[in-house]
Coordinates of C-alpha atoms in Angstrom, one line a residue:
Chain X
X1 CA 0.0 0.0 0.0
X2 CA 2.6 2.5 1.0
X3 CA 4.9 1.5 -1.9
X4 CA 2.0 2.2 -4.3
X5 CA 1.4 5.5 -2.6
X6 CA 5.0 6.5 -2.8
X7 CA 5.0 5.6 -6.5
X8 CA 2.0 7.7 -7.0
X9 CA 3.6 10.7 -5.3
X10 CA 6.8 10.2 -7.3
X11 CA 4.8 10.1 -10.5
X12 CA 3.0 13.3 -9.6
X13 CA 6.3 15.0 -8.7
X14 CA 7.7 14.0 -12.0
X15 CA 4.8 15.6 -13.9
X16 CA 4.9 18.8 -11.9
X17 CA 8.7 18.8 -12.2
X18 CA 8.5 18.5 -15.9
X19 CA 5.9 21.2 -16.2
X20 CA 7.2 23.8 -13.8
X21 CA 10.9 23.1 -13.1
X22 CA 12.1 25.0 -16.1
X23 CA 10.1 28.1 -15.0
X24 CA 11.4 27.7 -11.5
X25 CA 15.0 27.5 -12.7
X26 CA 14.5 30.6 -14.8
X27 CA 13.2 32.5 -11.8
X28 CA 15.9 31.3 -9.5
X29 CA 18.7 32.3 -12.0
X30 CA 17.3 35.7 -12.3
X31 CA 18.6 36.2 -8.8
X32 CA 22.0 34.5 -9.5
X33 CA 25.0 36.7 -8.9
X34 CA 26.9 35.4 -11.9
X35 CA 26.9 36.8 -15.4
X36 CA 27.9 33.9 -17.6
X37 CA 28.1 30.6 -15.6
X38 CA 25.2 28.5 -14.5
X39 CA 27.0 28.1 -11.2
X40 CA 25.0 29.5 -8.2
X41 CA 27.0 32.4 -6.7
X42 CA 24.5 33.8 -4.3
X43 CA 21.6 36.2 -4.3
X44 CA 21.5 39.5 -6.1
X45 CA 19.1 42.2 -7.3
X46 CA 21.6 43.4 -9.9
X47 CA 19.8 42.2 -12.9
X48 CA 16.5 43.8 -11.9
X49 CA 18.5 47.0 -11.3
X50 CA 20.1 46.7 -14.8
X51 CA 16.6 46.4 -16.3
X52 CA 15.4 49.5 -14.5
X53 CA 18.4 51.4 -15.7
X54 CA 17.9 50.5 -19.4
X55 CA 15.9 53.3 -21.1
X56 CA 15.6 51.4 -24.3
X57 CA 14.0 48.5 -22.6
X58 CA 11.6 50.8 -20.8
X59 CA 10.5 52.2 -24.1
X60 CA 9.8 48.7 -25.5
X61 CA 8.0 47.7 -22.4
X62 CA 5.8 50.8 -22.6
X63 CA 5.1 50.0 -26.3
X64 CA 3.9 46.5 -25.2
X65 CA 1.8 47.9 -22.4
X66 CA 0.2 50.4 -24.8
X67 CA -0.6 47.8 -27.4
X68 CA -1.9 45.4 -24.8
X69 CA -4.1 48.0 -23.2
X70 CA -5.5 49.3 -26.4
X71 CA -6.1 45.9 -28.0
X72 CA -7.6 44.5 -24.9
X73 CA -10.0 47.5 -24.6
X74 CA -11.1 47.4 -28.2
X75 CA -11.4 43.6 -28.2
X76 CA -13.5 43.7 -25.0
X77 CA -15.9 46.2 -26.5
X78 CA -16.4 44.3 -29.7
X79 CA -16.3 40.9 -28.0
X80 CA -18.9 41.8 -25.4
X81 CA -21.2 43.2 -28.0
X82 CA -20.8 40.1 -30.1
X83 CA -21.5 37.8 -27.2
X84 CA -24.7 39.8 -26.3
X85 CA -25.8 39.7 -29.9
X86 CA -25.1 35.9 -30.1
X87 CA -27.2 35.4 -26.9
X88 CA -30.0 37.9 -27.6
X89 CA -30.9 37.8 -31.2
X90 CA -31.6 35.3 -33.9
X91 CA -30.1 36.2 -37.2
X92 CA -28.8 34.6 -40.4
X93 CA -25.4 32.9 -40.0
X94 CA -25.5 32.9 -36.2
X95 CA -24.4 29.3 -35.9
X96 CA -21.7 29.9 -38.4
X97 CA -20.4 32.9 -36.5
X98 CA -20.5 31.0 -33.2
X99 CA -18.4 28.3 -34.8
X100 CA -16.0 30.8 -36.4
X101 CA -15.2 32.2 -32.9
X102 CA -13.8 28.8 -31.9
X103 CA -12.0 28.4 -35.3
X104 CA -10.3 31.7 -34.6
X105 CA -9.2 30.5 -31.2
X106 CA -7.8 27.3 -32.5
X107 CA -6.1 28.7 -35.6
X108 CA -2.3 28.2 -35.2
X109 CA -0.6 31.5 -34.5
X110 CA 1.7 31.1 -37.5
X111 CA -1.2 30.8 -39.8
X112 CA -2.9 33.8 -38.4
X113 CA 0.4 35.8 -38.5
X114 CA 1.0 35.0 -42.1
X115 CA -2.6 35.5 -43.1
X116 CA -2.7 39.0 -41.5
X117 CA 0.7 39.8 -43.1
X118 CA -0.7 39.0 -46.5
X119 CA -3.8 41.1 -45.7
X120 CA -1.8 44.1 -44.6
X121 CA 0.7 44.1 -47.4
X122 CA -2.1 43.6 -50.0
X123 CA -3.8 46.7 -48.5
X124 CA -0.3 48.3 -48.5
X125 CA -0.5 49.2 -44.9
X126 CA 2.9 50.0 -43.4
X127 CA 3.8 47.4 -40.8
X128 CA 4.1 48.9 -37.4
X129 CA 1.9 50.2 -34.6
X130 CA -1.5 50.1 -36.4
X131 CA -1.0 46.6 -38.0
X132 CA 0.2 45.2 -34.7
X133 CA -2.8 46.7 -32.9
X134 CA -5.3 45.3 -35.4
X135 CA -3.7 41.9 -35.2
X136 CA -3.8 41.8 -31.4
X137 CA -7.5 42.9 -31.4
X138 CA -8.2 40.1 -33.9
X139 CA -6.8 37.3 -31.9
X140 CA -8.2 38.7 -28.6
X141 CA -11.8 39.0 -29.6
X142 CA -12.7 35.3 -29.4
X143 CA -11.5 35.0 -25.9
X144 CA -13.7 37.9 -24.8
X145 CA -16.6 36.4 -26.6
X146 CA -16.2 33.0 -25.0
X147 CA -15.7 34.5 -21.5
X148 CA -18.8 36.7 -21.8
X149 CA -21.0 34.2 -23.6
X150 CA -20.3 31.5 -21.0
X151 CA -21.5 33.9 -18.2
X152 CA -24.5 35.2 -20.1
X153 CA -25.7 31.7 -20.9
X154 CA -26.0 31.0 -17.2
X155 CA -28.5 33.8 -16.8
X156 CA -32.2 33.3 -16.3
X157 CA -33.5 33.9 -19.8
X158 CA -36.4 35.8 -18.5
X159 CA -34.3 38.6 -17.0
X160 CA -34.3 40.6 -20.1
X161 CA -38.0 40.2 -20.5
X162 CA -38.5 41.2 -16.9
X163 CA -36.5 44.4 -17.4
X164 CA -38.6 45.3 -20.5
X165 CA -41.8 44.3 -18.6
X166 CA -40.8 46.9 -16.0
X167 CA -40.5 49.6 -18.6
X168 CA -36.8 49.5 -19.6
X169 CA -35.9 50.3 -23.2
X170 CA -33.4 48.2 -25.1
X171 CA -30.5 50.4 -24.0
X172 CA -31.7 50.7 -20.4
X173 CA -31.9 46.9 -20.3
X174 CA -28.3 46.6 -21.5
X175 CA -27.1 49.4 -19.2
X176 CA -28.9 48.4 -16.0
X177 CA -29.2 44.7 -16.2
X178 CA -26.9 43.0 -18.7
X179 CA -23.8 45.1 -18.3
X180 CA -23.6 45.0 -14.4
X181 CA -24.3 41.3 -14.4
X182 CA -21.7 40.7 -17.1
X183 CA -19.1 43.0 -15.5
X184 CA -16.9 40.3 -14.0
X185 CA -16.8 38.4 -17.3
X186 CA -16.1 41.5 -19.3
X187 CA -13.2 42.4 -16.9
X188 CA -11.9 38.9 -17.1
X189 CA -12.0 39.0 -20.9
X190 CA -10.1 42.3 -20.8
X191 CA -7.4 40.8 -18.5
X192 CA -7.1 37.7 -20.6
X193 CA -6.7 39.8 -23.8
X194 CA -4.1 41.9 -22.1
X195 CA -2.0 39.0 -21.2
X196 CA -2.4 37.4 -24.6
X197 CA -1.2 40.6 -26.2
X198 CA 1.7 41.0 -23.7
X199 CA 3.3 37.7 -24.5
X200 CA 2.5 37.2 -28.2
X201 CA 5.6 36.5 -30.3
X202 CA 4.3 34.6 -33.3
X203 CA 1.7 36.8 -34.7
X204 CA 3.5 40.0 -33.8
X205 CA 6.7 38.7 -35.5
X206 CA 4.9 38.9 -38.8
X207 CA 2.9 42.0 -38.5
X208 CA 5.2 44.6 -36.9
X209 CA 8.0 46.5 -38.5
X210 CA 11.3 47.9 -37.2
X211 CA 9.6 51.2 -36.2
X212 CA 7.7 49.7 -33.4
X213 CA 9.4 47.2 -31.0
X214 CA 7.6 45.2 -28.4
X215 CA 8.8 43.3 -25.4
X216 CA 8.3 39.6 -26.5
X217 CA 10.0 40.3 -29.8
X218 CA 12.8 42.2 -28.0
X219 CA 13.4 39.3 -25.7
X220 CA 13.4 36.9 -28.7
X221 CA 16.1 38.9 -30.4
X222 CA 18.1 39.3 -27.2
X223 CA 18.0 35.5 -26.7
X224 CA 19.7 35.0 -30.0
X225 CA 22.9 36.4 -28.4
X226 CA 22.6 34.0 -25.5
X227 CA 20.4 33.8 -22.4
X228 CA 21.6 36.4 -20.0
X229 CA 20.4 36.9 -16.4
X230 CA 18.8 40.2 -17.4
X231 CA 16.5 38.2 -19.7
X232 CA 15.7 35.8 -16.8
X233 CA 14.8 38.8 -14.7
X234 CA 12.7 40.3 -17.4
X235 CA 10.9 37.0 -18.0
X236 CA 10.3 36.6 -14.3
X237 CA 8.7 40.1 -14.2
X238 CA 6.4 39.2 -17.1
X239 CA 5.5 35.9 -15.5
X240 CA 4.6 37.8 -12.4
X241 CA 2.4 40.3 -14.2
X242 CA 0.7 37.6 -16.4
X243 CA 0.1 35.3 -13.5
X244 CA -1.5 37.8 -11.3
X245 CA -3.7 39.0 -14.1
X246 CA -4.9 35.5 -14.9
X247 CA -5.5 34.9 -11.2
X248 CA -7.6 38.0 -11.0
X249 CA -9.5 37.0 -14.1
X250 CA -10.2 33.6 -12.6
X251 CA -11.3 35.0 -9.3
X252 CA -13.7 37.4 -11.1
X253 CA -15.3 34.7 -13.2
X254 CA -15.8 32.5 -10.2
X255 CA -16.9 35.2 -7.8
X256 CA -20.4 36.6 -7.6
X257 CA -21.8 33.7 -9.6
X258 CA -25.5 34.0 -9.6
Chain C
X1 CA -70.4 44.5 -20.0
X2 CA -68.3 45.9 -22.7
X3 CA -67.2 48.9 -20.7
X4 CA -65.8 46.9 -17.8
X5 CA -63.6 44.6 -19.9
X6 CA -60.1 45.7 -19.2
X7 CA -58.7 43.1 -21.6
X8 CA -60.2 41.8 -24.7
X9 CA -58.9 39.3 -27.2
X10 CA -60.7 39.0 -30.5
X11 CA -60.1 36.1 -32.8
X12 CA -56.5 35.9 -31.7
X13 CA -54.4 33.2 -33.4
X14 CA -50.8 32.4 -33.1
X15 CA -48.5 29.8 -34.7
X16 CA -44.8 29.1 -34.2
X17 CA -43.6 28.0 -37.6
X18 CA -46.2 25.4 -38.5
X19 CA -47.3 24.6 -35.0
X20 CA -50.5 26.3 -34.1
X21 CA -50.6 27.3 -30.4
X22 CA -53.7 29.5 -30.3
X23 CA -56.8 29.1 -32.5
X24 CA -59.3 31.9 -32.6
X25 CA -59.2 32.9 -29.0
X26 CA -62.0 35.2 -27.8
X27 CA -61.7 36.3 -24.2
X28 CA -62.9 39.3 -22.2
X29 CA -61.3 39.9 -18.8
X30 CA -63.3 42.2 -16.4
X31 CA -61.6 44.9 -14.4
X32 CA -60.6 43.7 -11.0
X33 CA -61.3 40.0 -11.5
X34 CA -59.0 37.1 -10.8
X35 CA -59.0 35.1 -14.0
X36 CA -57.2 31.8 -14.3
X37 CA -56.0 30.1 -17.5
X38 CA -56.0 26.5 -16.7
X39 CA -54.7 23.7 -19.0
X40 CA -52.1 21.1 -19.6
X41 CA -48.6 22.1 -20.7
X42 CA -48.6 23.2 -24.3
X43 CA -52.2 24.3 -24.4
X44 CA -51.3 27.9 -25.2
X45 CA -52.0 29.5 -21.8
X46 CA -48.6 30.9 -21.4
X47 CA -48.7 32.2 -25.0
X48 CA -51.7 34.3 -24.1
X49 CA -49.8 35.9 -21.3
X50 CA -46.8 36.6 -23.6
X51 CA -49.1 38.2 -26.1
X52 CA -50.6 40.4 -23.4
X53 CA -47.2 41.3 -22.0
X54 CA -46.0 42.1 -25.6
X55 CA -43.2 39.5 -25.8
X56 CA -44.9 37.9 -28.7
X57 CA -47.1 39.2 -31.6
X58 CA -50.4 37.6 -32.6
X59 CA -50.6 36.4 -36.2
X60 CA -54.1 37.6 -36.5
X61 CA -56.9 39.1 -34.4
X62 CA -57.0 42.0 -32.0
X63 CA -55.8 42.5 -28.5
X64 CA -57.3 45.4 -26.6
X65 CA -56.2 46.6 -23.3
X66 CA -58.4 49.3 -21.7
X67 CA -60.0 49.6 -25.1
X68 CA -56.6 50.3 -26.9
X69 CA -55.2 48.2 -29.6
X70 CA -51.9 46.8 -28.4
X71 CA -50.4 45.5 -31.6
X72 CA -47.7 48.1 -32.1
X73 CA -46.9 48.7 -28.4
X74 CA -43.7 47.1 -27.1
X75 CA -43.7 45.5 -23.6
X76 CA -42.0 48.5 -21.9
X77 CA -44.9 50.7 -22.9
X78 CA -47.7 48.5 -21.8
X79 CA -49.4 49.2 -18.5
X80 CA -49.1 45.5 -17.5
X81 CA -46.6 43.7 -15.4
X82 CA -45.6 40.1 -15.1
X83 CA -44.6 37.7 -12.3
X84 CA -42.4 35.2 -14.0
X85 CA -42.3 31.5 -13.2
X86 CA -38.6 31.7 -12.4
X87 CA -39.2 35.1 -10.7
X88 CA -36.4 36.6 -12.9
X89 CA -35.2 38.8 -10.1
X90 CA -32.1 40.8 -10.9
X91 CA -29.3 39.0 -9.0
X92 CA -27.0 42.0 -8.9
X93 CA -29.5 44.3 -7.2
X94 CA -30.8 44.3 -3.7
X95 CA -34.4 43.6 -2.9
X96 CA -35.0 47.3 -2.6
X97 CA -33.4 48.0 -6.0
X98 CA -35.2 45.2 -7.6
X99 CA -38.5 46.7 -6.5
X100 CA -37.4 50.2 -7.3
X101 CA -36.4 49.2 -10.9
X102 CA -39.8 50.0 -12.4
X103 CA -40.6 53.3 -10.5
X104 CA -37.0 54.6 -11.2
X105 CA -37.6 54.1 -14.9
X106 CA -40.8 56.1 -14.5
X107 CA -38.8 58.9 -13.0
X108 CA -39.8 58.4 -9.4
X109 CA -37.0 59.7 -7.1
X110 CA -36.0 60.4 -3.6
X111 CA -38.6 60.2 -0.8
X112 CA -41.4 59.2 -3.2
X113 CA -39.4 56.3 -4.4
X114 CA -38.4 55.2 -0.9
X115 CA -42.0 55.3 0.2
X116 CA -43.4 53.5 -2.7
X117 CA -40.9 50.7 -2.6
X118 CA -41.2 50.2 1.1
X119 CA -45.0 50.2 0.8
X120 CA -44.8 47.4 -1.8
X121 CA -42.4 45.5 0.4
X122 CA -44.6 45.9 3.5
X123 CA -47.5 44.5 1.4
X124 CA -45.5 41.3 0.9
X125 CA -44.1 41.4 4.5
X126 CA -40.5 41.8 3.4
X127 CA -39.7 45.3 4.6
X128 CA -36.9 44.0 6.8
X129 CA -35.2 42.3 3.8
X130 CA -34.7 45.3 1.6
X131 CA -30.9 45.3 1.8
X132 CA -30.5 41.6 0.9
X133 CA -29.8 40.2 -2.5
X134 CA -32.2 37.7 -4.1
X135 CA -29.7 34.9 -3.7
X136 CA -29.9 35.3 0.1
X137 CA -33.7 34.7 0.1
X138 CA -35.8 31.6 0.2
X139 CA -38.0 30.6 -2.7
X140 CA -41.1 31.9 -1.1
X141 CA -39.4 35.2 -0.3
X142 CA -38.1 35.6 -3.8
X143 CA -41.6 34.9 -5.0
X144 CA -42.9 37.8 -2.9
X145 CA -40.2 40.1 -4.1
X146 CA -41.2 39.3 -7.7
X147 CA -44.8 40.2 -6.8
X148 CA -43.8 43.4 -5.1
X149 CA -41.6 44.4 -8.0
X150 CA -44.6 44.0 -10.3
X151 CA -47.4 45.6 -8.2
X152 CA -45.2 48.6 -7.2
X153 CA -45.8 49.9 -10.8
X154 CA -49.6 49.9 -10.1
X155 CA -50.4 48.0 -13.3
X156 CA -53.8 47.8 -14.9
X157 CA -53.3 44.0 -15.1
X158 CA -50.9 41.7 -13.3
X159 CA -49.9 38.6 -15.3
X160 CA -48.8 35.6 -13.2
X161 CA -47.1 32.7 -15.0
X162 CA -47.3 29.6 -12.8
X163 CA -45.8 31.6 -10.0
X164 CA -46.3 29.0 -7.3
X165 CA -45.0 25.9 -9.2
X166 CA -41.5 26.1 -7.7
X167 CA -42.8 26.2 -4.1
X168 CA -43.4 23.2 -1.8
X169 CA -46.9 22.1 -1.0
X170 CA -47.4 23.9 2.3
X171 CA -45.9 27.2 1.1
X172 CA -47.9 27.0 -2.1
X173 CA -51.1 26.7 -0.1
X174 CA -50.2 29.7 2.0
X175 CA -49.2 31.8 -1.0
X176 CA -52.5 30.9 -2.7
X177 CA -54.4 32.5 0.1
X178 CA -52.0 35.5 0.3
X179 CA -52.2 36.1 -3.4
X180 CA -56.0 36.1 -3.3
X181 CA -56.1 38.5 -0.4
X182 CA -53.5 40.8 -2.1
X183 CA -55.6 40.8 -5.3
X184 CA -58.7 41.8 -3.3
X185 CA -56.9 44.5 -1.5
X186 CA -55.3 46.0 -4.6
X187 CA -58.2 45.6 -6.8
X188 CA -55.9 44.9 -9.7
X189 CA -57.0 42.5 -12.4
X190 CA -55.0 39.2 -12.1
X191 CA -54.5 36.8 -15.0
X192 CA -53.1 33.7 -13.5
X193 CA -51.7 30.7 -15.5
X194 CA -51.5 27.3 -13.9
X195 CA -51.9 23.6 -14.7
X196 CA -53.0 22.9 -11.2
X197 CA -56.8 22.6 -11.2
X198 CA -57.1 22.8 -7.4
X199 CA -55.1 26.1 -7.5
X200 CA -57.4 27.4 -10.2
X201 CA -60.6 26.5 -8.4
X202 CA -59.6 27.8 -5.1
X203 CA -58.3 31.2 -6.2
X204 CA -60.2 32.4 -9.2
X205 CA -63.3 34.4 -9.9
X206 CA -63.4 32.8 -13.3
X207 CA -61.5 30.0 -14.9
X208 CA -60.8 29.5 -18.6
X209 CA -60.0 25.8 -19.2
X210 CA -57.7 25.5 -22.3
X211 CA -56.7 22.6 -24.5
X212 CA -54.7 22.5 -27.7
X213 CA -54.9 26.3 -28.3
X214 CA -58.6 26.7 -27.6
X215 CA -60.7 27.8 -24.6
X216 CA -62.8 24.8 -23.8
X217 CA -64.9 26.4 -21.2
X218 CA -65.0 29.8 -19.4
X219 CA -66.9 30.1 -16.2
X220 CA -66.8 30.3 -12.4
X221 CA -64.9 27.6 -10.6
X222 CA -68.3 26.1 -9.6
X223 CA -69.6 26.0 -13.2
X224 CA -66.4 24.5 -14.4
X225 CA -66.4 21.8 -11.7
X226 CA -70.1 21.0 -11.5
X227 CA -71.3 21.5 -15.1
X228 CA -68.4 20.8 -17.4
X229 CA -69.4 21.4 -21.0
X230 CA -67.3 18.6 -22.5
X231 CA -65.4 15.6 -21.6
X232 CA -62.0 17.3 -21.6
X233 CA -63.1 19.9 -19.0
X234 CA -64.8 17.2 -17.0
X235 CA -61.7 15.0 -16.9
X236 CA -59.1 17.8 -16.5
X237 CA -60.8 19.5 -13.6
X238 CA -60.8 17.0 -10.8
X239 CA -61.4 13.3 -10.9
X240 CA -64.5 12.0 -12.6
X241 CA -66.1 8.7 -13.4
X242 CA -67.6 8.1 -16.8
X243 CA -70.5 5.7 -17.4
X244 CA -71.5 4.9 -20.9
X245 CA -75.2 4.9 -21.7
X246 CA -77.7 5.0 -24.5
X247 CA -80.9 7.1 -24.7
X248 CA -84.0 4.8 -24.9
X249 CA -86.8 7.3 -24.4
X250 CA -87.1 11.0 -24.8
X251 CA -89.2 13.4 -22.8
X252 CA -87.2 16.7 -22.7
X253 CA -85.7 17.7 -20.4
X254 CA -85.9 14.1 -19.1
X255 CA -84.3 11.1 -20.8
X256 CA -84.5 7.5 -20.0
X257 CA -81.0 6.2 -20.4
X258 CA -80.0 2.6 -20.4
X259 CA -76.8 2.1 -18.3
X260 CA -75.5 -1.3 -17.7
X261 CA -78.9 -2.9 -18.4
X262 CA -80.7 -0.6 -16.0
X263 CA -82.9 2.3 -17.1
X264 CA -82.4 5.5 -15.3
X265 CA -84.4 8.7 -15.8
X266 CA -82.1 11.7 -15.9
X267 CA -82.4 15.4 -16.7
X268 CA -80.1 17.1 -19.2
X269 CA -79.9 20.6 -20.8
X270 CA -78.6 18.9 -24.0
X271 CA -81.1 17.7 -26.6
X272 CA -80.7 14.0 -27.3
X273 CA -82.6 11.7 -29.7
X274 CA -83.6 8.1 -28.9
X275 CA -80.6 5.8 -29.6
X276 CA -78.0 8.5 -29.0
X277 CA -74.9 7.4 -27.1
X278 CA -74.1 9.5 -24.1
X279 CA -71.5 9.7 -21.2
X280 CA -72.8 10.1 -17.7
X281 CA -70.2 11.8 -15.6
X282 CA -70.2 11.5 -11.8
X283 CA -67.7 13.0 -9.4
X284 CA -66.3 10.5 -6.9
X285 CA -67.9 12.3 -3.9
X286 CA -71.3 12.0 -5.6
X287 CA -71.3 8.2 -5.7
X288 CA -73.1 6.4 -2.9
X289 CA -71.9 3.0 -1.7
X290 CA -74.4 0.6 -0.1
X291 CA -73.2 -2.3 1.9
X292 CA -74.8 -5.7 1.3
X293 CA -77.1 -5.6 4.3
X294 CA -78.3 -2.1 3.6
X295 CA -81.5 -1.1 1.9
X296 CA -84.6 -3.1 0.9
X297 CA -84.7 -5.5 -2.0
X298 CA -86.8 -3.0 -3.8
X299 CA -84.2 -0.3 -3.5
X300 CA -81.5 -2.7 -4.4
X301 CA -83.0 -3.4 -7.8
X302 CA -82.0 0.0 -9.0
X303 CA -78.4 -0.2 -7.7
X304 CA -75.4 -1.4 -9.6
X305 CA -73.6 -4.4 -8.0
X306 CA -69.9 -4.1 -7.6
X307 CA -66.9 -5.2 -5.6
X308 CA -64.4 -3.2 -3.6
X309 CA -61.0 -3.3 -5.3
X310 CA -59.0 -1.0 -3.2
X311 CA -59.4 1.1 0.0
X312 CA -57.3 4.3 0.4
X313 CA -57.5 6.0 3.8
X314 CA -56.9 9.7 3.5
X315 CA -57.7 11.0 6.9
X316 CA -60.8 13.0 6.4
X317 CA -62.1 10.7 3.7
X318 CA -61.8 7.1 2.5
X319 CA -61.4 6.6 -1.2
X320 CA -62.7 3.4 -2.6
X321 CA -61.8 1.9 -6.0
X322 CA -64.6 -0.3 -7.0
X323 CA -65.3 -2.5 -10.0
X324 CA -68.8 -2.8 -11.4
X325 CA -69.8 -6.4 -12.3
X326 CA -69.6 -5.5 -16.0
X327 CA -66.0 -4.5 -15.6
X328 CA -66.0 -0.6 -15.3
X329 CA -63.8 0.8 -12.6
X330 CA -65.1 3.7 -10.5
X331 CA -63.4 5.8 -7.9
X332 CA -65.4 7.1 -5.0
X333 CA -64.8 9.3 -2.0
X334 CA -66.7 8.6 1.2
X335 CA -66.8 11.1 4.0
X336 CA -67.0 10.0 7.6
X337 CA -70.6 10.6 8.6
X338 CA -71.2 10.9 12.4
X339 CA -75.0 10.5 11.9
X340 CA -74.9 7.3 9.9
X341 CA -73.9 4.4 12.2
X342 CA -73.7 1.9 9.3
X343 CA -71.1 4.0 7.5
X344 CA -69.4 5.6 10.4
X345 CA -66.4 3.4 10.3
X346 CA -66.0 3.1 6.6
X347 CA -64.1 -0.1 7.3
X348 CA -64.5 -1.5 3.8
X349 CA -62.4 -4.5 2.9
X350 CA -61.0 -5.2 -0.5
X351 CA -63.1 -7.9 -2.2
X352 CA -66.2 -6.9 -0.3
X353 CA -69.5 -6.9 -2.3
X354 CA -71.3 -3.6 -2.4
X355 CA -73.9 -1.7 -4.4
X356 CA -73.5 1.7 -6.0
X357 CA -75.7 4.5 -7.2
X358 CA -75.4 8.3 -7.2
X359 CA -77.4 11.3 -6.1
X360 CA -79.5 11.9 -9.2
X361 CA -79.3 15.3 -10.7
X362 CA -75.7 15.7 -9.6
X363 CA -74.5 13.9 -12.7
X364 CA -73.6 15.6 -16.0
X365 CA -74.7 14.0 -19.2
X366 CA -72.6 14.7 -22.3
X367 CA -72.9 13.5 -25.9
X368 CA -70.5 10.6 -26.5
X369 CA -67.2 11.7 -28.0
X370 CA -64.9 9.2 -29.8

């Protein structure tokens, strides 16, 4: 019995180790007081300090934050409206649209990146800020739709009728009933979009130009010269931001369930 | 008559795709009355409510509310409120805000709003719960909030879509009484939808029994129960026994009808011809059971011999399932009768031989329907 149990625990540790050990190593080495060797030489904040002192990197980080904020916001507005429309109305092609949302989510990034690149160049749009923004909005929308739709589907279907019955117009119904009830899902969708945008390499790689650099691509190019402790530190920071956002999103979706 | 109809449906029909749910409905609802639409699921009763509330449009016919044609008016502009089966309370708002939802949209503010909402909550005895959210209330309390949220708007008509069906038996009984009292106090016209015939009979001023998109009969609970106009109504509203018979002699309004080889002389408001097949309908409580030693031989000649098949003790009554010697099964309800020593115990045994008849004139005779 205890042998079986020990085996089971070992198996579990192996799985978790395989999944999370690399990340843990990265985080640990971001504090390692050694520039080139993998040998542990004690704790240091130097690499984080170096990041703070790098104005170039700051600019790139700000670019990323700007794109993430804008794309998440636009995607949230469009995605929320789409979800409400999918729930509320019957229209031609509704099932198709519903399916396309999932297709978009499952499309390999490389396919989407190349597809968007072809689109932008055929429209002769210069690659840079705007193309990047459009691309990020595009791949974020389905995640907002799914997040909002899953919440709205759990609603009592008579709530909207009840609001109208009590004298609310279409807009008042949306403003006073649907939106407040959807708020957690809308916010969760925003946070999800933000993190997706923050760490996207593949699609961004195709649709941005040299004029506008963002963090994931910057790291990608830095890594080509070798993994430095600064990169570990930077990745650790991104991990922290992403993780906390996802946690907040999860908490919002679970909380205040009706 | 015409002036006090607050709601009038004229030749209203409705179909979903090819499935007809309402066929030529004509209905007048009087101001201040408690009208119940009673019928099995899918009979179209809820569709009538949805047409009145404005959630659906009729395919043909007219719907008048307070004399005004409602066709073009969306739900939010109708002076009608609904209590939904699921209550449909807004989960993100407190009880107070739920009730205040309607008045706020009407522009009621400040002290006026406070007063109106609290008055409505007092009416349903929930004034202490105004700060709670619907999720923190019991089913019965949520039900009351839904009623307060509707009546606070002082509607011309209140529509109630099976509002008690989610409550347990005891609470449902209590709410039936409360609702009826509330309706009397407010003087608002109630249109109540249910599939529960007991609920319909005990609460309503009038009942419309519906089946397959038609109103089969409209009348007071008493008319519906005691003089059903057709077999559907008779069978849907309460338990009833059907005896098959044939008219052998005609002397309107009296008819000699042959039932199980016995001739009985009965009165009917229908016109029958000799040879017509009829159904004689008798409520379980109108059947009389005679034990073997009761009555003279003369009396016994007019009774139907039978055997007790099952005895169901129900506290205030004893229900007997009996089988006539020709094979028909009847159900009867016997009340404990302090004055009748022979019956006082109602200690019938399965298999016991008995005789049956009924209180003449309490039966209903309807033409036979195939």
